[in-house]
Amino acid sequence: AQKITQTQPGMFVQEKEAVTLDCTYDTSDQSYGLFWYKQPSSGEMIFLIYQGSYDEQNATEGRYSLNFQKARKSANLVISASQLGDSAMYFCAMRGRGSNYKLTFGKGTLLTVNP
Amino acid sequence: DAGVIQSPRHEVTEMGQEVTLRCKPISGHNSLFWYRQTMMRGLELLIYFNNNVPIDDSGMPEDRFSAKMPNASFSTLKIQPSEPRDSAVYFCASSRRDSLVYEQYFGPGTRLTVT
């Protein structure tokens, strides 16, 4: 079975600063994918970034980067230069063959960016 | 490209009534997923289809829930009879392939309230 743990129910950050959102996972799969999604107050789920378990480089997408530490089974999201529009719920998720490719989500972290 | 389309966006119904939620995936995507989001349980996968065939319905809560995908561009999730505990936001998502790599794109969701 797969499990995603996000230990930070809420985080605060000042505008223009960087913030790290934690995610740890548990799986018996050798090959898996890790994803981060953003859910603003409007409710839609927005894909941010993907990291494959065999990728040697950490994924980056604009101001988003994924700090992937395979041995520690962690996949933290780093948002650089925070903006007010980054205030939202952030979900870490994973897929693996062992779970029949189902996307398993964590409970989420509510990020608030202060001006 | 149009994203995943869901209808209705909001549904209010009385306990015991039948509810049908509709989804049109992104053209060319051959995997489709139905999720339910509640405060208590977070995001849960209900069922997913690959090439219109149900692959995993282990998340469907009970026999009151059913899902169909008659063709590549349309899916329904039906609840009959509905109960107040079914109140949630229901998301449909699609992806290009049933694979570790491809991210899922979510629709705007249907907010269901059962009174």
PDB file of C-alpha atoms in Angstrom:
ATOM      1  CA  ALA A   1       0.000   0.000   0.000  1.00  0.00           C
ATOM      2  CA  GLN A   2       1.063   3.561  -0.564  1.00  0.00           C
ATOM      3  CA  LYS A   3       0.946   6.345   1.966  1.00  0.00           C
ATOM      4  CA  ILE A   4       1.656  10.058   1.770  1.00  0.00           C
ATOM      5  CA  THR A   5       2.282  12.103   4.910  1.00  0.00           C
ATOM      6  CA  GLN A   6       2.160  15.875   5.043  1.00  0.00           C
ATOM      7  CA  THR A   7       2.942  16.888   8.611  1.00  0.00           C
ATOM      8  CA  GLN A   8       2.295  20.625   8.264  1.00  0.00           C
ATOM      9  CA  PRO A   9      -1.420  21.409   8.399  1.00  0.00           C
ATOM     10  CA  GLY A  10      -0.642  25.103   7.894  1.00  0.00           C
ATOM     11  CA  MET A  11       2.326  27.247   6.946  1.00  0.00           C
ATOM     12  CA  PHE A  12       2.882  30.989   6.825  1.00  0.00           C
ATOM     13  CA  VAL A  13       5.436  32.816   4.696  1.00  0.00           C
ATOM     14  CA  GLN A  14       6.190  36.437   3.929  1.00  0.00           C
ATOM     15  CA  GLU A  15       5.787  37.606   0.372  1.00  0.00           C
ATOM     16  CA  LYS A  16       8.985  37.236  -1.686  1.00  0.00           C
ATOM     17  CA  GLU A  17      10.465  34.661   0.679  1.00  0.00           C
ATOM     18  CA  ALA A  18      10.965  30.974  -0.065  1.00  0.00           C
ATOM     19  CA  VAL A  19       8.989  28.247   1.657  1.00  0.00           C
ATOM     20  CA  THR A  20       9.330  24.467   1.872  1.00  0.00           C
ATOM     21  CA  LEU A  21       6.317  22.198   2.178  1.00  0.00           C
ATOM     22  CA  ASP A  22       7.120  18.756   3.536  1.00  0.00           C
ATOM     23  CA  CYS A  23       6.048  15.439   2.083  1.00  0.00           C
ATOM     24  CA  THR A  24       7.144  11.945   3.022  1.00  0.00           C
ATOM     25  CA  TYR A  25       5.916   8.781   1.393  1.00  0.00           C
ATOM     26  CA  ASP A  26       5.885   5.067   1.918  1.00  0.00           C
ATOM     27  CA  THR A  27       5.758   2.472  -0.831  1.00  0.00           C
ATOM     28  CA  SER A  28       7.110  -0.929  -1.686  1.00  0.00           C
ATOM     29  CA  ASP A  29       7.249  -0.082  -5.384  1.00  0.00           C
ATOM     30  CA  GLN A  30      10.639   0.329  -7.019  1.00  0.00           C
ATOM     31  CA  SER A  31       9.227   2.626  -9.650  1.00  0.00           C
ATOM     32  CA  TYR A  32       6.802   5.408  -8.797  1.00  0.00           C
ATOM     33  CA  GLY A  33       5.881   8.990  -9.557  1.00  0.00           C
ATOM     34  CA  LEU A  34       5.500  11.899  -7.172  1.00  0.00           C
ATOM     35  CA  PHE A  35       3.273  14.902  -7.836  1.00  0.00           C
ATOM     36  CA  TRP A  36       2.333  18.190  -6.241  1.00  0.00           C
ATOM     37  CA  TYR A  37      -1.009  19.869  -6.760  1.00  0.00           C
ATOM     38  CA  LYS A  38      -2.284  23.287  -5.700  1.00  0.00           C
ATOM     39  CA  GLN A  39      -5.886  23.911  -4.677  1.00  0.00           C
ATOM     40  CA  PRO A  40      -6.783  27.590  -4.304  1.00  0.00           C
ATOM     41  CA  SER A  41      -9.905  28.690  -2.474  1.00  0.00           C
ATOM     42  CA  SER A  42     -11.816  28.524  -5.753  1.00  0.00           C
ATOM     43  CA  GLY A  43     -11.520  24.741  -5.503  1.00  0.00           C
ATOM     44  CA  GLU A  44      -9.839  23.576  -8.678  1.00  0.00           C
ATOM     45  CA  MET A  45      -6.866  21.210  -8.523  1.00  0.00           C
ATOM     46  CA  ILE A  46      -3.845  22.514 -10.418  1.00  0.00           C
ATOM     47  CA  PHE A  47      -0.894  20.276 -11.305  1.00  0.00           C
ATOM     48  CA  LEU A  48       2.430  21.882 -10.328  1.00  0.00           C
ATOM     49  CA  ILE A  49       5.329  19.470 -10.668  1.00  0.00           C
ATOM     50  CA  TYR A  50       6.305  15.825 -11.188  1.00  0.00           C
ATOM     51  CA  GLN A  51       9.292  13.728 -10.038  1.00  0.00           C
ATOM     52  CA  GLY A  52       9.996  10.193 -11.181  1.00  0.00           C
ATOM     53  CA  SER A  53      11.622   7.803  -8.742  1.00  0.00           C
ATOM     54  CA  TYR A  54      14.489   7.141 -11.154  1.00  0.00           C
ATOM     55  CA  ASP A  55      15.060  10.765 -12.058  1.00  0.00           C
ATOM     56  CA  GLU A  56      18.514  11.774 -10.910  1.00  0.00           C
ATOM     57  CA  GLN A  57      17.852  15.489 -11.067  1.00  0.00           C
ATOM     58  CA  ASN A  58      15.360  17.297  -8.876  1.00  0.00           C
ATOM     59  CA  ALA A  59      12.396  18.542 -10.865  1.00  0.00           C
ATOM     60  CA  THR A  60      11.907  22.268 -11.381  1.00  0.00           C
ATOM     61  CA  GLU A  61       9.049  24.240 -12.897  1.00  0.00           C
ATOM     62  CA  GLY A  62       9.457  27.976 -12.732  1.00  0.00           C
ATOM     63  CA  ARG A  63       9.341  29.009  -9.072  1.00  0.00           C
ATOM     64  CA  TYR A  64       8.565  25.449  -7.988  1.00  0.00           C
ATOM     65  CA  SER A  65      11.213  22.852  -7.295  1.00  0.00           C
ATOM     66  CA  LEU A  66      11.000  19.435  -5.759  1.00  0.00           C
ATOM     67  CA  ASN A  67      13.638  18.431  -3.221  1.00  0.00           C
ATOM     68  CA  PHE A  68      13.686  14.671  -3.774  1.00  0.00           C
ATOM     69  CA  GLN A  69      15.573  12.553  -1.253  1.00  0.00           C
ATOM     70  CA  LYS A  70      14.907   8.961  -2.201  1.00  0.00           C
ATOM     71  CA  ALA A  71      16.687   7.331   0.721  1.00  0.00           C
ATOM     72  CA  ARG A  72      14.637   9.398   3.136  1.00  0.00           C
ATOM     73  CA  LYS A  73      11.488   8.906   1.077  1.00  0.00           C
ATOM     74  CA  SER A  74      10.817  12.608   1.023  1.00  0.00           C
ATOM     75  CA  ALA A  75       9.634  14.871  -1.781  1.00  0.00           C
ATOM     76  CA  ASN A  76       9.430  18.382  -0.429  1.00  0.00           C
ATOM     77  CA  LEU A  77       8.067  21.242  -2.512  1.00  0.00           C
ATOM     78  CA  VAL A  78      10.058  24.460  -2.516  1.00  0.00           C
ATOM     79  CA  ILE A  79       8.362  27.654  -3.649  1.00  0.00           C
ATOM     80  CA  SER A  80      10.764  30.503  -4.253  1.00  0.00           C
ATOM     81  CA  ALA A  81       9.848  34.198  -4.134  1.00  0.00           C
ATOM     82  CA  SER A  82       6.366  33.598  -2.713  1.00  0.00           C
ATOM     83  CA  GLN A  83       3.494  35.622  -4.113  1.00  0.00           C
ATOM     84  CA  LEU A  84       0.124  36.429  -2.593  1.00  0.00           C
ATOM     85  CA  GLY A  85      -1.462  34.206  -5.229  1.00  0.00           C
ATOM     86  CA  ASP A  86       0.432  31.232  -3.850  1.00  0.00           C
ATOM     87  CA  SER A  87      -1.918  31.161  -0.864  1.00  0.00           C
ATOM     88  CA  ALA A  88      -3.696  27.834  -1.285  1.00  0.00           C
ATOM     89  CA  MET A  89      -3.873  24.230  -0.181  1.00  0.00           C
ATOM     90  CA  TYR A  90      -1.007  22.090  -1.473  1.00  0.00           C
ATOM     91  CA  PHE A  91      -1.261  18.345  -1.912  1.00  0.00           C
ATOM     92  CA  CYS A  92       1.515  15.821  -2.380  1.00  0.00           C
ATOM     93  CA  ALA A  93       0.562  12.650  -4.242  1.00  0.00           C
ATOM     94  CA  MET A  94       2.120   9.509  -5.663  1.00  0.00           C
ATOM     95  CA  ARG A  95       1.406   6.717  -8.152  1.00  0.00           C
ATOM     96  CA  GLY A  96       2.943   3.277  -8.352  1.00  0.00           C
ATOM     97  CA  ARG A  97       2.403  -0.020 -10.098  1.00  0.00           C
ATOM     98  CA  GLY A  98       1.741  -1.717  -6.786  1.00  0.00           C
ATOM     99  CA  SER A  99      -1.348   0.389  -6.248  1.00  0.00           C
ATOM    100  CA  ASN A 100      -2.586  -0.169  -9.777  1.00  0.00           C
ATOM    101  CA  TYR A 101      -1.499   3.342 -10.765  1.00  0.00           C
ATOM    102  CA  LYS A 102      -3.916   4.997  -8.389  1.00  0.00           C
ATOM    103  CA  LEU A 103      -2.957   8.499  -7.306  1.00  0.00           C
ATOM    104  CA  THR A 104      -2.730   8.584  -3.511  1.00  0.00           C
ATOM    105  CA  PHE A 105      -2.949  12.023  -1.904  1.00  0.00           C
ATOM    106  CA  GLY A 106      -1.724  13.421   1.386  1.00  0.00           C
ATOM    107  CA  LYS A 107      -3.967  15.483   3.661  1.00  0.00           C
ATOM    108  CA  GLY A 108      -2.538  18.741   2.355  1.00  0.00           C
ATOM    109  CA  THR A 109      -0.823  21.847   3.725  1.00  0.00           C
ATOM    110  CA  LEU A 110      -2.570  25.212   3.799  1.00  0.00           C
ATOM    111  CA  LEU A 111      -0.076  27.896   2.791  1.00  0.00           C
ATOM    112  CA  THR A 112      -0.760  31.522   3.613  1.00  0.00           C
ATOM    113  CA  VAL A 113       1.430  34.214   2.067  1.00  0.00           C
ATOM    114  CA  ASN A 114       1.486  37.426   4.081  1.00  0.00           C
ATOM    115  CA  PRO A 115       2.104  40.811   2.427  1.00  0.00           C
TER     116      PRO A 115
ATOM    117  CA  ASP B   1      -7.462  22.999 -25.448  1.00  0.00           C
ATOM    118  CA  ALA B   2     -10.519  22.765 -23.262  1.00  0.00           C
ATOM    119  CA  GLY B   3      -9.828  21.230 -19.894  1.00  0.00           C
ATOM    120  CA  VAL B   4     -11.843  18.557 -18.153  1.00  0.00           C
ATOM    121  CA  ILE B   5     -15.480  19.595 -18.127  1.00  0.00           C
ATOM    122  CA  GLN B   6     -17.825  18.648 -15.322  1.00  0.00           C
ATOM    123  CA  SER B   7     -21.514  19.299 -14.868  1.00  0.00           C
ATOM    124  CA  PRO B   8     -23.319  20.403 -12.908  1.00  0.00           C
ATOM    125  CA  ARG B   9     -20.993  22.611 -10.863  1.00  0.00           C
ATOM    126  CA  HIS B  10     -23.369  22.601  -7.944  1.00  0.00           C
ATOM    127  CA  GLU B  11     -26.107  20.144  -7.058  1.00  0.00           C
ATOM    128  CA  VAL B  12     -28.483  20.315  -4.139  1.00  0.00           C
ATOM    129  CA  THR B  13     -30.836  17.395  -3.707  1.00  0.00           C
ATOM    130  CA  GLU B  14     -32.920  15.691  -1.091  1.00  0.00           C
ATOM    131  CA  MET B  15     -32.043  12.421   0.546  1.00  0.00           C
ATOM    132  CA  GLY B  16     -33.288   9.477  -1.485  1.00  0.00           C
ATOM    133  CA  GLN B  17     -33.061  11.203  -4.857  1.00  0.00           C
ATOM    134  CA  GLU B  18     -30.907  10.000  -7.710  1.00  0.00           C
ATOM    135  CA  VAL B  19     -27.925  12.173  -8.599  1.00  0.00           C
ATOM    136  CA  THR B  20     -25.939  11.993 -11.836  1.00  0.00           C
ATOM    137  CA  LEU B  21     -22.623  13.756 -12.250  1.00  0.00           C
ATOM    138  CA  ARG B  22     -21.114  14.144 -15.696  1.00  0.00           C
ATOM    139  CA  CYS B  23     -17.596  14.449 -16.996  1.00  0.00           C
ATOM    140  CA  LYS B  24     -15.969  15.100 -20.354  1.00  0.00           C
ATOM    141  CA  PRO B  25     -12.232  14.323 -20.285  1.00  0.00           C
ATOM    142  CA  ILE B  26      -9.580  16.132 -22.280  1.00  0.00           C
ATOM    143  CA  SER B  27      -9.567  14.951 -25.871  1.00  0.00           C
ATOM    144  CA  GLY B  28      -6.895  12.310 -26.429  1.00  0.00           C
ATOM    145  CA  HIS B  29      -6.690  11.294 -22.797  1.00  0.00           C
ATOM    146  CA  ASN B  30      -7.493   7.655 -22.277  1.00  0.00           C
ATOM    147  CA  SER B  31      -7.507   7.417 -18.495  1.00  0.00           C
ATOM    148  CA  LEU B  32     -10.328   8.907 -16.436  1.00  0.00           C
ATOM    149  CA  PHE B  33     -10.631   9.150 -12.661  1.00  0.00           C
ATOM    150  CA  TRP B  34     -13.430  10.053 -10.252  1.00  0.00           C
ATOM    151  CA  TYR B  35     -12.465  11.471  -6.856  1.00  0.00           C
ATOM    152  CA  ARG B  36     -14.399  12.626  -3.822  1.00  0.00           C
ATOM    153  CA  GLN B  37     -13.126  15.322  -1.471  1.00  0.00           C
ATOM    154  CA  THR B  38     -14.393  15.899   2.060  1.00  0.00           C
ATOM    155  CA  MET B  39     -12.912  17.640   5.049  1.00  0.00           C
ATOM    156  CA  MET B  40     -12.888  14.420   7.045  1.00  0.00           C
ATOM    157  CA  ARG B  41     -11.439  12.027   4.487  1.00  0.00           C
ATOM    158  CA  GLY B  42      -9.545  14.314   2.124  1.00  0.00           C
ATOM    159  CA  LEU B  43      -9.258  13.272  -1.535  1.00  0.00           C
ATOM    160  CA  GLU B  44     -10.310   9.711  -2.263  1.00  0.00           C
ATOM    161  CA  LEU B  45     -10.190   7.889  -5.570  1.00  0.00           C
ATOM    162  CA  LEU B  46     -13.547   6.278  -6.263  1.00  0.00           C
ATOM    163  CA  ILE B  47     -12.956   4.593  -9.597  1.00  0.00           C
ATOM    164  CA  TYR B  48     -10.793   4.849 -12.648  1.00  0.00           C
ATOM    165  CA  PHE B  49     -11.147   3.857 -16.278  1.00  0.00           C
ATOM    166  CA  ASN B  50      -8.534   3.076 -18.872  1.00  0.00           C
ATOM    167  CA  ASN B  51      -9.693   3.075 -22.492  1.00  0.00           C
ATOM    168  CA  ASN B  52     -13.301   3.223 -21.234  1.00  0.00           C
ATOM    169  CA  VAL B  53     -12.883   0.065 -19.150  1.00  0.00           C
ATOM    170  CA  PRO B  54     -13.160   0.238 -15.350  1.00  0.00           C
ATOM    171  CA  ILE B  55      -9.788  -0.821 -13.940  1.00  0.00           C
ATOM    172  CA  ASP B  56     -10.189  -0.241 -10.222  1.00  0.00           C
ATOM    173  CA  ASP B  57     -13.454   0.501  -8.433  1.00  0.00           C
ATOM    174  CA  SER B  58     -12.273  -0.469  -4.966  1.00  0.00           C
ATOM    175  CA  GLY B  59     -12.866   3.086  -3.767  1.00  0.00           C
ATOM    176  CA  MET B  60     -16.563   3.096  -4.609  1.00  0.00           C
ATOM    177  CA  PRO B  61     -18.178   3.336  -1.185  1.00  0.00           C
ATOM    178  CA  GLU B  62     -21.142   1.058  -1.725  1.00  0.00           C
ATOM    179  CA  ASP B  63     -23.655  -0.238  -4.208  1.00  0.00           C
ATOM    180  CA  ARG B  64     -25.469   3.085  -4.246  1.00  0.00           C
ATOM    181  CA  PHE B  65     -22.588   4.411  -6.346  1.00  0.00           C
ATOM    182  CA  SER B  66     -22.082   3.447  -9.970  1.00  0.00           C
ATOM    183  CA  ALA B  67     -19.962   4.835 -12.787  1.00  0.00           C
ATOM    184  CA  LYS B  68     -19.981   4.371 -16.520  1.00  0.00           C
ATOM    185  CA  MET B  69     -17.862   5.426 -19.435  1.00  0.00           C
ATOM    186  CA  PRO B  70     -19.803   4.625 -22.607  1.00  0.00           C
ATOM    187  CA  ASN B  71     -17.225   6.306 -24.859  1.00  0.00           C
ATOM    188  CA  ALA B  72     -13.889   8.092 -24.725  1.00  0.00           C
ATOM    189  CA  SER B  73     -15.436  11.511 -24.275  1.00  0.00           C
ATOM    190  CA  PHE B  74     -18.034  10.984 -21.573  1.00  0.00           C
ATOM    191  CA  SER B  75     -18.415   9.483 -18.125  1.00  0.00           C
ATOM    192  CA  THR B  76     -21.076   9.551 -15.440  1.00  0.00           C
ATOM    193  CA  LEU B  77     -21.069   8.939 -11.714  1.00  0.00           C
ATOM    194  CA  LYS B  78     -24.470   8.081 -10.317  1.00  0.00           C
ATOM    195  CA  ILE B  79     -25.637   7.935  -6.721  1.00  0.00           C
ATOM    196  CA  GLN B  80     -28.968   6.233  -6.098  1.00  0.00           C
ATOM    197  CA  PRO B  81     -30.378   6.767  -3.541  1.00  0.00           C
ATOM    198  CA  SER B  82     -28.386   9.714  -2.248  1.00  0.00           C
ATOM    199  CA  GLU B  83     -27.717  10.251   1.467  1.00  0.00           C
ATOM    200  CA  PRO B  84     -26.537  13.313   3.434  1.00  0.00           C
ATOM    201  CA  ARG B  85     -23.124  11.672   4.004  1.00  0.00           C
ATOM    202  CA  ASP B  86     -22.587  11.760   0.240  1.00  0.00           C
ATOM    203  CA  SER B  87     -22.259  15.544   0.434  1.00  0.00           C
ATOM    204  CA  ALA B  88     -18.803  16.360  -0.939  1.00  0.00           C
ATOM    205  CA  VAL B  89     -16.976  17.805  -3.906  1.00  0.00           C
ATOM    206  CA  TYR B  90     -16.652  15.255  -6.688  1.00  0.00           C
ATOM    207  CA  PHE B  91     -13.782  15.689  -9.111  1.00  0.00           C
ATOM    208  CA  CYS B  92     -13.217  14.080 -12.451  1.00  0.00           C
ATOM    209  CA  ALA B  93      -9.654  13.929 -13.795  1.00  0.00           C
ATOM    210  CA  SER B  94      -8.044  12.595 -16.949  1.00  0.00           C
ATOM    211  CA  SER B  95      -4.550  11.746 -18.103  1.00  0.00           C
ATOM    212  CA  ARG B  96      -2.926  10.721 -21.351  1.00  0.00           C
ATOM    213  CA  ARG B  97      -1.958   7.244 -20.274  1.00  0.00           C
ATOM    214  CA  ASP B  98      -2.260   4.885 -17.386  1.00  0.00           C
ATOM    215  CA  SER B  99       1.335   5.448 -16.440  1.00  0.00           C
ATOM    216  CA  LEU B 100       3.525   6.677 -13.633  1.00  0.00           C
ATOM    217  CA  VAL B 101       4.623   9.696 -15.552  1.00  0.00           C
ATOM    218  CA  TYR B 102       1.571  11.442 -16.837  1.00  0.00           C
ATOM    219  CA  GLU B 103      -0.058  13.957 -14.575  1.00  0.00           C
ATOM    220  CA  GLN B 104      -3.802  14.015 -14.081  1.00  0.00           C
ATOM    221  CA  TYR B 105      -5.740  17.097 -15.060  1.00  0.00           C
ATOM    222  CA  PHE B 106      -8.706  17.839 -12.847  1.00  0.00           C
ATOM    223  CA  GLY B 107     -12.057  19.303 -13.683  1.00  0.00           C
ATOM    224  CA  PRO B 108     -13.548  22.137 -11.618  1.00  0.00           C
ATOM    225  CA  GLY B 109     -15.527  19.701  -9.484  1.00  0.00           C
ATOM    226  CA  THR B 110     -19.188  19.261  -8.626  1.00  0.00           C
ATOM    227  CA  ARG B 111     -20.215  20.387  -5.164  1.00  0.00           C
ATOM    228  CA  LEU B 112     -22.959  18.020  -4.046  1.00  0.00           C
ATOM    229  CA  THR B 113     -25.190  18.795  -1.095  1.00  0.00           C
ATOM    230  CA  VAL B 114     -27.702  16.189   0.026  1.00  0.00           C
ATOM    231  CA  THR B 115     -30.260  17.452   2.542  1.00  0.00           C
TER     232      THR B 115
END
